mmCIF file of C-alpha atoms in Angstrom:
data_model
loop_
_atom_site.group_PDB
_atom_site.id
_atom_site.type_symbol
_atom_site.label_atom_id
_atom_site.label_comp_id
_atom_site.label_asym_id
_atom_site.label_seq_id
_atom_site.Cartn_x
_atom_site.Cartn_y
_atom_site.Cartn_z
ATOM 1 C CA ASP A 1 23.225 -23.357 43.587
ATOM 2 C CA ASP A 2 24.549 -22.445 47.064
ATOM 3 C CA ALA A 3 28.079 -23.344 45.936
ATOM 4 C CA GLN A 4 27.972 -20.490 43.399
ATOM 5 C CA MET A 5 26.182 -17.934 45.595
ATOM 6 C CA GLN A 6 28.187 -15.079 47.081
ATOM 7 C CA TRP A 7 27.309 -13.978 50.607
ATOM 8 C CA PHE A 8 28.362 -10.747 52.305
ATOM 9 C CA ASN A 9 28.694 -9.619 55.881
ATOM 10 C CA ASN A 10 27.210 -6.191 56.548
ATOM 11 C CA CYS A 11 27.800 -4.090 59.627
ATOM 12 C CA THR A 12 26.655 -0.584 60.550
ATOM 13 C CA MET A 13 27.943 1.400 63.525
ATOM 14 C CA LYS A 14 26.431 4.691 64.685
ATOM 15 C CA MET A 15 28.213 6.946 67.169
ATOM 16 C CA ASN A 16 26.598 10.039 68.622
ATOM 17 C CA CYS A 17 27.940 12.960 70.654
ATOM 18 C CA ILE A 18 31.611 12.064 70.115
ATOM 19 C CA THR A 19 34.154 14.100 72.082
ATOM 20 C CA LEU A 20 37.818 14.183 71.048
ATOM 21 C CA SER A 21 40.427 15.099 73.656
ATOM 22 C CA ASN A 22 44.169 14.695 74.174
ATOM 23 C CA TRP A 23 46.045 13.186 77.124
ATOM 24 C CA GLY A 24 45.807 16.448 79.015
ATOM 25 C CA ASP A 25 41.989 16.360 78.730
ATOM 26 C CA HIS A 26 42.100 19.341 76.364
ATOM 27 C CA VAL A 27 38.999 18.988 74.184
ATOM 28 C CA LEU A 28 39.971 19.043 70.510
ATOM 29 C CA SER A 29 36.426 19.070 69.149
ATOM 30 C CA ASN A 30 34.067 22.000 69.577
ATOM 31 C CA GLN A 31 32.356 21.524 72.926
ATOM 32 C CA HIS A 32 29.167 23.136 71.614
ATOM 33 C CA ASP A 33 28.857 20.685 68.712
ATOM 34 C CA HIS A 34 27.596 17.112 68.810
ATOM 35 C CA VAL A 35 29.904 15.061 66.578
ATOM 36 C CA ASN A 36 27.948 12.171 65.069
ATOM 37 C CA CYS A 37 29.354 9.451 62.842
ATOM 38 C CA GLU A 38 28.044 6.444 60.932
ATOM 39 C CA ILE A 39 30.293 3.655 59.604
ATOM 40 C CA THR A 40 29.151 0.858 57.299
ATOM 41 C CA LEU A 41 31.283 -2.182 56.462
ATOM 42 C CA ASN A 42 30.760 -4.837 53.822
ATOM 43 C CA TRP A 43 32.972 -7.865 53.172
ATOM 44 C CA PRO A 44 32.459 -11.227 51.416
ATOM 45 C CA THR A 45 32.187 -14.592 53.085
ATOM 46 C CA GLY A 46 31.860 -18.187 51.927
ATOM 47 C CA PRO A 47 33.880 -20.275 49.451
ATOM 48 C CA LEU A 48 34.005 -17.528 46.797
ATOM 49 C CA ALA A 49 35.177 -14.809 49.147
ATOM 50 C CA LEU A 50 38.781 -14.877 47.939
ATOM 51 C CA SER A 51 37.745 -14.102 44.372
ATOM 52 C CA ASN A 52 35.708 -11.043 45.369
ATOM 53 C CA LYS A 53 37.703 -7.829 45.006
ATOM 54 C CA PRO A 54 37.934 -5.376 46.618
ATOM 55 C CA LYS A 55 37.394 -7.341 49.780
ATOM 56 C CA TRP A 56 36.654 -4.582 52.272
ATOM 57 C CA LYS A 57 34.143 -1.849 51.511
ATOM 58 C CA VAL A 58 34.027 0.829 54.190
ATOM 59 C CA SER A 59 31.956 4.006 54.210
ATOM 60 C CA CYS A 60 32.211 6.594 56.988
ATOM 61 C CA SER A 61 30.156 9.774 57.213
ATOM 62 C CA PHE A 62 30.218 12.595 59.771
ATOM 63 C CA ASP A 63 27.565 15.238 60.314
ATOM 64 C CA GLU A 64 30.387 17.767 60.647
ATOM 65 C CA LEU A 65 33.719 17.950 62.438
ATOM 66 C CA ARG A 66 35.340 20.995 64.056
ATOM 67 C CA LEU A 67 38.817 20.564 65.562
ATOM 68 C CA SER A 68 40.927 22.950 67.623
ATOM 69 C CA LEU A 69 44.556 21.814 67.299
ATOM 70 C CA PRO A 70 47.659 23.054 69.142
ATOM 71 C CA GLN A 71 51.016 22.178 67.562
ATOM 72 C CA GLU A 72 51.571 19.066 69.694
ATOM 73 C CA ASP A 73 48.205 17.549 68.790
ATOM 74 C CA LEU A 74 48.577 18.407 65.090
ATOM 75 C CA ALA A 75 51.993 16.703 65.028
ATOM 76 C CA LEU A 76 50.517 13.539 66.525
ATOM 77 C CA LEU A 77 47.567 13.619 64.114
ATOM 78 C CA GLN A 78 49.930 13.948 61.141
ATOM 79 C CA HIS A 79 51.972 10.986 62.377
ATOM 80 C CA ILE A 80 48.887 8.798 62.852
ATOM 81 C CA ILE A 81 47.626 9.582 59.352
ATOM 82 C CA SER A 82 50.992 9.092 57.643
ATOM 83 C CA SER A 83 51.766 5.870 59.515
ATOM 84 C CA ASN A 84 48.380 4.233 58.997
ATOM 85 C CA LEU A 85 47.160 5.706 55.717
ATOM 86 C CA GLY A 86 50.281 6.893 53.960
ATOM 87 C CA GLU A 87 52.034 3.526 53.777
ATOM 88 C CA ALA A 88 52.111 1.663 50.492
ATOM 89 C CA SER A 89 51.474 -1.537 52.450
ATOM 90 C CA ARG A 90 52.771 -3.040 55.630
ATOM 91 C CA HIS A 91 55.593 -5.597 55.487
ATOM 92 C CA LEU A 92 55.973 -5.133 51.734
ATOM 93 C CA ASP A 93 59.543 -6.491 51.754
ATOM 94 C CA GLU A 94 58.412 -9.745 53.354
ATOM 95 C CA TRP A 95 55.518 -9.998 50.888
ATOM 96 C CA ASN A 96 57.949 -9.627 47.973
ATOM 97 C CA LEU A 97 60.138 -12.346 49.456
ATOM 98 C CA LEU A 98 57.140 -14.676 49.575
ATOM 99 C CA GLN A 99 56.697 -14.289 45.831
ATOM 100 C CA ARG A 100 60.247 -15.587 45.268
ATOM 101 C CA LEU A 101 59.703 -18.798 47.205
ATOM 102 C CA PRO A 102 59.149 -22.110 45.402
ATOM 103 C CA PRO A 103 55.445 -22.479 44.495
ATOM 104 C CA ASP A 104 54.855 -25.519 46.716
ATOM 105 C CA VAL A 105 56.395 -23.791 49.758
ATOM 106 C CA ARG A 106 54.488 -20.573 49.094
ATOM 107 C CA HIS A 107 51.133 -22.314 48.626
ATOM 108 C CA SER A 108 51.719 -24.388 51.756
ATOM 109 C CA PHE A 109 52.369 -21.204 53.712
ATOM 110 C CA PHE A 110 49.234 -19.550 52.318
ATOM 111 C CA ARG A 111 47.119 -22.508 53.412
ATOM 112 C CA THR A 112 48.307 -22.081 56.992
ATOM 113 C CA ALA A 113 48.215 -18.288 56.949
ATOM 114 C CA PHE A 114 44.606 -17.917 55.817
ATOM 115 C CA VAL A 115 41.713 -19.036 57.939
ATOM 116 C CA ALA A 116 38.226 -20.079 56.843
ATOM 117 C CA PHE A 117 36.141 -17.852 54.551
ATOM 118 C CA GLY A 118 39.099 -15.813 53.371
ATOM 119 C CA TYR A 119 39.666 -13.613 56.410
ATOM 120 C CA ASP A 120 43.100 -12.024 56.382
ATOM 121 C CA LYS A 121 45.661 -13.042 58.910
ATOM 122 C CA LYS A 122 48.041 -10.379 60.183
ATOM 123 C CA ASP A 123 51.346 -9.870 58.345
ATOM 124 C CA VAL A 124 50.531 -11.877 55.249
ATOM 125 C CA THR A 125 49.278 -10.206 52.095
ATOM 126 C CA PRO A 126 48.036 -6.640 51.672
ATOM 127 C CA SER A 127 44.278 -6.789 51.380
ATOM 128 C CA THR A 128 42.106 -5.014 48.808
ATOM 129 C CA PHE A 129 39.686 -2.344 49.926
ATOM 130 C CA ASP A 130 37.469 0.580 49.012
ATOM 131 C CA VAL A 131 37.321 3.157 51.835
ATOM 132 C CA ARG A 132 35.289 6.374 51.601
ATOM 133 C CA VAL A 133 34.898 9.150 54.176
ATOM 134 C CA SER A 134 32.518 12.075 53.693
ATOM 135 C CA ILE A 135 32.188 15.191 55.874
ATOM 136 C CA PRO A 136 29.869 18.075 54.913
ATOM 137 C CA LEU A 137 31.886 20.539 57.011
ATOM 138 C CA LEU A 138 35.437 20.059 58.312
ATOM 139 C CA LEU A 139 37.012 22.923 60.230
ATOM 140 C CA PHE A 140 40.576 23.114 61.577
ATOM 141 C CA ALA A 141 41.389 25.887 64.051
ATOM 142 C CA PHE A 142 45.163 26.063 64.629
ATOM 143 C CA ARG A 143 46.177 27.363 68.038
ATOM 144 C CA ASP A 144 49.501 28.663 69.270
ATOM 145 C CA ARG A 145 50.321 28.416 72.979
ATOM 146 C CA THR A 146 51.195 32.111 73.201
ATOM 147 C CA GLN A 147 49.171 33.740 70.397
ATOM 148 C CA GLY A 148 45.991 31.697 70.680
ATOM 149 C CA GLN A 149 44.059 30.933 67.493
ATOM 150 C CA ILE A 150 46.161 31.925 64.472
ATOM 151 C CA ALA A 151 44.247 30.480 61.502
ATOM 152 C CA VAL A 152 41.078 28.628 60.539
ATOM 153 C CA ILE A 153 40.786 26.304 57.548
ATOM 154 C CA GLN A 154 37.218 25.590 56.492
ATOM 155 C CA CYS A 155 36.531 22.661 54.155
ATOM 156 C CA LYS A 156 33.075 21.922 52.765
ATOM 157 C CA ASP A 157 31.827 18.747 51.091
ATOM 158 C CA VAL A 158 34.948 16.774 51.994
ATOM 159 C CA VAL A 159 35.209 13.360 50.310
ATOM 160 C CA TRP A 160 38.226 11.095 50.862
ATOM 161 C CA LYS A 161 38.587 7.882 48.855
ATOM 162 C CA TYR A 162 41.253 5.266 49.487
ATOM 163 C CA LEU A 163 41.366 2.352 47.039
ATOM 164 C CA LYS A 164 43.556 -0.711 46.621
ATOM 165 C CA PHE A 165 42.632 -3.432 44.129
ATOM 166 C CA VAL A 166 44.309 -6.623 42.926
ATOM 167 C CA ASP A 167 47.209 -4.684 41.376
ATOM 168 C CA LEU A 168 48.106 -3.555 44.958
ATOM 169 C CA VAL A 169 48.351 0.045 43.781
ATOM 170 C CA SER A 170 47.172 2.481 46.467
ATOM 171 C CA ARG A 171 45.040 5.338 45.196
ATOM 172 C CA GLN A 172 43.924 8.205 47.394
ATOM 173 C CA ARG A 173 41.796 11.166 46.414
ATOM 174 C CA VAL A 174 40.570 14.057 48.579
ATOM 175 C CA SER A 175 38.195 16.682 47.233
ATOM 176 C CA CYS A 176 36.652 19.674 48.996
ATOM 177 C CA ASP A 177 35.885 23.385 48.781
ATOM 178 C CA ILE A 178 38.320 25.337 50.950
ATOM 179 C CA SER A 179 38.892 28.754 52.505
ATOM 180 C CA LEU A 180 41.556 30.063 54.878
ATOM 181 C CA ILE A 181 41.310 32.894 57.407
ATOM 182 C CA GLY A 182 44.289 34.059 59.466
ATOM 183 C CA ARG A 183 44.952 36.717 62.065
ATOM 184 C CA ASP A 184 46.896 39.944 61.971
ATOM 185 C CA GLY A 185 47.089 41.064 65.572
ATOM 186 C CA ASP A 186 43.501 41.297 66.823
ATOM 187 C CA SER A 187 41.975 41.360 63.333
ATOM 188 C CA GLU A 188 40.949 38.515 61.047
ATOM 189 C CA ARG A 189 42.480 38.470 57.570
ATOM 190 C CA VAL A 190 41.257 36.493 54.561
ATOM 191 C CA MET A 191 44.195 34.460 53.195
ATOM 192 C CA LEU A 192 42.538 32.153 50.637
ATOM 193 C CA SER A 193 39.099 32.615 49.121
ATOM 194 C CA SER A 194 37.291 32.682 45.787
ATOM 195 C CA HIS A 195 36.345 36.365 45.852
ATOM 196 C CA ASP A 196 38.551 39.293 44.927
ATOM 197 C CA VAL A 197 39.521 42.299 46.998
ATOM 198 C CA TRP A 198 36.673 44.403 45.611
ATOM 199 C CA SER A 199 33.877 42.115 46.779
ATOM 200 C CA LEU A 200 34.883 41.032 50.278
ATOM 201 C CA SER A 201 31.585 42.091 51.799
ATOM 202 C CA ALA A 202 29.570 40.103 49.283
ATOM 203 C CA GLY A 203 30.656 36.782 50.712
ATOM 204 C CA ASP A 204 31.676 33.674 48.826
ATOM 205 C CA THR A 205 29.208 32.300 46.322
ATOM 206 C CA GLN A 206 31.567 29.382 45.678
ATOM 207 C CA LEU A 207 34.708 28.434 47.570
ATOM 208 C CA PRO A 208 37.899 27.401 45.764
ATOM 209 C CA SER A 209 37.881 23.698 44.957
ATOM 210 C CA LEU A 210 40.776 21.509 46.043
ATOM 211 C CA VAL A 211 41.623 18.029 44.760
ATOM 212 C CA TYR A 212 44.525 15.988 46.162
ATOM 213 C CA MET A 213 45.527 12.674 44.594
ATOM 214 C CA SER A 214 48.222 10.207 45.589
ATOM 215 C CA THR A 215 49.152 6.977 43.807
ATOM 216 C CA THR A 216 51.612 4.479 45.283
ATOM 217 C CA SER A 217 52.835 1.392 43.433
ATOM 218 C CA PRO A 218 53.790 -1.905 45.130
ATOM 219 C CA LEU A 219 57.458 -0.945 44.595
ATOM 220 C CA GLY A 220 56.980 2.213 46.646
ATOM 221 C CA ASP A 221 56.921 4.712 43.766
ATOM 222 C CA ASN A 222 54.639 7.595 44.656
ATOM 223 C CA ASP A 223 53.002 10.319 42.562
ATOM 224 C CA LYS A 224 51.161 13.193 44.239
ATOM 225 C CA GLU A 225 49.084 15.923 42.650
ATOM 226 C CA LEU A 226 47.451 18.939 44.284
ATOM 227 C CA ALA A 227 45.048 21.000 42.185
ATOM 228 C CA ILE A 228 43.285 24.184 43.364
ATOM 229 C CA ASP A 229 40.734 25.869 41.131
ATOM 230 C CA ASN A 230 39.419 29.441 41.220
ATOM 231 C CA ALA A 231 41.448 30.581 44.227
ATOM 232 C CA CYS A 232 42.277 34.123 45.241
ATOM 233 C CA ILE A 233 45.420 34.292 47.395
ATOM 234 C CA HIS A 234 45.488 37.388 49.592
ATOM 235 C CA ILE A 235 49.040 38.506 50.236
ATOM 236 C CA GLY A 236 49.772 39.624 53.787
ATOM 237 C CA TYR A 237 53.192 39.112 55.341
ATOM 238 C CA ARG A 238 52.248 38.750 59.004
ATOM 239 C CA PRO A 239 49.379 36.168 58.817
ATOM 240 C CA TRP A 240 51.231 33.993 56.267
ATOM 241 C CA ASN A 241 54.466 34.176 58.254
ATOM 242 C CA VAL A 242 52.694 33.124 61.456
ATOM 243 C CA LEU A 243 51.008 30.188 59.695
ATOM 244 C CA VAL A 244 54.253 29.014 58.051
ATOM 245 C CA ASN A 245 56.089 29.133 61.384
ATOM 246 C CA PHE A 246 53.279 27.135 62.990
ATOM 247 C CA PHE A 247 53.857 24.227 60.599
ATOM 248 C CA THR A 248 57.647 24.429 60.328
ATOM 249 C CA CYS A 249 58.094 24.387 64.108
ATOM 250 C CA LEU A 250 55.953 21.334 64.852
ATOM 251 C CA PRO A 251 57.430 19.262 67.706
ATOM 252 C CA SER A 252 58.082 15.548 67.391
ATOM 253 C CA PRO A 253 54.982 13.615 68.503
ATOM 254 C CA LYS A 254 55.393 11.628 71.696
ATOM 255 C CA PHE A 255 53.862 8.363 72.823
ATOM 256 C CA LEU A 256 53.286 6.749 76.179
ATOM 257 C CA SER A 257 54.477 3.219 76.858
ATOM 258 C CA PRO A 258 51.965 0.545 78.010
ATOM 259 C CA SER A 259 53.354 0.816 81.549
ATOM 260 C CA GLU A 260 52.312 4.467 81.677
ATOM 261 C CA VAL A 261 48.617 4.068 80.863
ATOM 262 C CA ILE A 262 45.727 2.134 82.372
ATOM 263 C CA GLN A 263 42.291 1.417 80.942
ATOM 264 C CA VAL A 264 39.246 2.035 83.120
ATOM 265 C CA GLY A 265 35.965 1.349 81.372
ATOM 266 C CA ASP A 266 36.128 2.893 77.913
ATOM 267 C CA ARG A 267 38.866 5.415 78.749
ATOM 268 C CA TRP A 268 42.642 5.380 79.104
ATOM 269 C CA TYR A 269 44.400 7.298 81.874
ATOM 270 C CA ARG A 270 48.035 8.242 82.355
ATOM 271 C CA ILE A 271 49.810 6.691 85.341
ATOM 272 C CA GLY A 272 53.292 7.180 86.762
ATOM 273 C CA ASP A 273 55.386 10.325 86.565
ATOM 274 C CA GLY A 274 55.075 10.632 82.783
ATOM 275 C CA ASN A 275 58.854 10.898 82.266
ATOM 276 C CA ARG A 276 59.149 7.934 79.916
ATOM 277 C CA GLU A 277 57.519 9.295 76.819
ATOM 278 C CA VAL A 278 58.876 7.893 73.586
ATOM 279 C CA SER A 279 59.358 10.116 70.555
ATOM 280 C CA VAL A 280 58.798 8.916 67.026
ATOM 281 C CA GLY A 281 62.483 8.901 66.152
ATOM 282 C CA LYS A 282 63.272 6.397 68.910
ATOM 283 C CA ILE A 283 60.736 3.802 67.854
ATOM 284 C CA GLU A 284 62.279 0.915 65.950
ATOM 285 C CA GLN A 285 60.120 -0.860 63.410
ATOM 286 C CA THR A 286 60.932 -4.560 63.358
ATOM 287 C CA GLY A 287 59.841 -6.920 60.638
ATOM 288 C CA TRP A 288 58.330 -10.331 61.106
ATOM 289 C CA ILE A 289 60.037 -13.668 60.546
ATOM 290 C CA LEU A 290 58.451 -16.053 58.082
ATOM 291 C CA GLU A 291 57.484 -19.310 59.769
ATOM 292 C CA LEU A 292 58.698 -21.565 56.985
ATOM 293 C CA GLY A 293 61.245 -23.656 58.790
ATOM 294 C CA GLN A 294 63.954 -21.171 57.875
ATOM 295 C CA SER A 295 64.907 -17.705 59.018
ATOM 296 C CA SER A 296 64.186 -14.661 56.930
ATOM 297 C CA ALA A 297 67.956 -14.156 56.576
ATOM 298 C CA SER A 298 68.214 -17.311 54.431
ATOM 299 C CA LEU A 299 65.477 -16.205 52.054
ATOM 300 C CA PRO A 300 66.438 -14.684 48.695
ATOM 301 C CA THR A 301 66.868 -10.951 48.919
ATOM 302 C CA THR A 302 65.377 -8.453 46.532
ATOM 303 C CA LYS A 303 67.672 -6.093 44.668
ATOM 304 C CA ASN A 304 67.874 -2.707 46.305
ATOM 305 C CA ARG A 305 65.985 -0.095 44.342
ATOM 306 C CA SER A 306 65.272 3.485 45.256
ATOM 307 C CA ALA A 307 61.624 4.451 45.007
ATOM 308 C CA THR A 308 60.730 7.424 42.852
ATOM 309 C CA PHE A 309 58.589 10.339 44.020
ATOM 310 C CA SER A 310 56.896 13.134 42.120
ATOM 311 C CA PHE A 311 54.719 16.088 43.092
ATOM 312 C CA ASP A 312 52.604 18.321 40.855
ATOM 313 C CA LEU A 313 50.966 21.552 42.030
ATOM 314 C CA ARG A 314 48.376 22.986 39.664
ATOM 315 C CA LEU A 315 46.594 26.285 40.189
ATOM 316 C CA CYS A 316 43.779 26.866 37.696
ATOM 317 C CA ARG A 317 42.664 30.472 37.190
ATOM 318 C CA PRO A 318 44.522 31.741 40.286
ATOM 319 C CA ARG A 319 44.453 35.354 41.421
ATOM 320 C CA ILE A 320 46.909 37.063 43.721
ATOM 321 C CA ALA A 321 45.577 40.090 45.606
ATOM 322 C CA ILE A 322 47.815 42.738 47.122
ATOM 323 C CA LYS A 323 46.045 45.528 48.923
ATOM 324 C CA SER A 324 46.456 48.316 51.413
ATOM 325 C CA VAL A 325 44.008 50.674 53.077
ATOM 326 C CA GLU A 326 43.750 52.942 50.040
ATOM 327 C CA ALA A 327 44.743 50.771 47.063
ATOM 328 C CA ALA A 328 44.661 47.234 45.737
ATOM 329 C CA VAL A 329 46.328 45.276 42.923
ATOM 330 C CA MET A 330 44.993 42.064 41.380
ATOM 331 C CA LEU A 331 47.217 39.677 39.404
ATOM 332 C CA ALA A 332 45.158 37.136 37.450
ATOM 333 C CA MET A 333 46.601 34.121 35.585
ATOM 334 C CA GLU A 334 45.202 31.210 33.630
ATOM 335 C CA ASN A 335 47.377 28.404 35.046
ATOM 336 C CA ILE A 336 50.361 27.885 37.329
ATOM 337 C CA ILE A 337 52.034 24.460 37.235
ATOM 338 C CA PHE A 338 54.849 23.407 39.564
ATOM 339 C CA GLN A 339 56.446 19.994 39.123
ATOM 340 C CA HIS A 340 59.030 18.340 41.307
#
């Protein structure tokens, strides 16, 4: 029976030889690499689409991705990720207000807010989704304007999953094998690896494994957990101090207004004198007004409640290596757990 048959839309996009650059035309991706990406999307259609959860299924895979990031570009990247992926859901306050409306008014609004075949309309209800990104090799090279490249983070077999089902709980999980190399003057220094100080020349047979998980409830409560297994932390004051200063001194990311950019073909170019950049702190986020014949101010208000946050750091079988030219000390532990 066609009335009981579920249909799906399927879309595949392939992008080859991708180049990432900032406004100053500084290439962020390795110019000698060809960044290729494939994205597949799947979503239901037809009369039963609304009952199919999760609605959006997205899979994205890269061949590999190598990025060279100065502080300004890293700050902007962090803001983009936190603003678009770190939110519990957009317009959550308005969505909670909708639940407090009389059933007939709420259902009437839903009928006008949703279009045929269950496609979402902007600013209504958070959708459900299953998003997965996989990258065999992800490399971040952090660059200082005066010191040049100060550290390289290498991540292998990166898998990021972002899930939201009918309970509207956001679940993120990132897993990878990781290593960190810094600089001490003109020399490279291992900062995080799986080997000990007595086998540096042997190379890594297996990198430390990292798993990051974040769970956010519809009320905004958030629990984060970072677990690193089989890691050897190499103590060196100068490379760690340089890396810490790199992250603690990140500038505020800046944006250009629509009057300062122009699109030509598939690229955007800066126009004007560039003196009207807007920093993140000056951007005001305004909510939307429910089109229900009344203003949002007359709707019932939810009781103020402070969201709760927690963070767990777990190091399984960590080792701390302290060495000099003639001697070395290894401190091995079974577990280190930090909770906040």
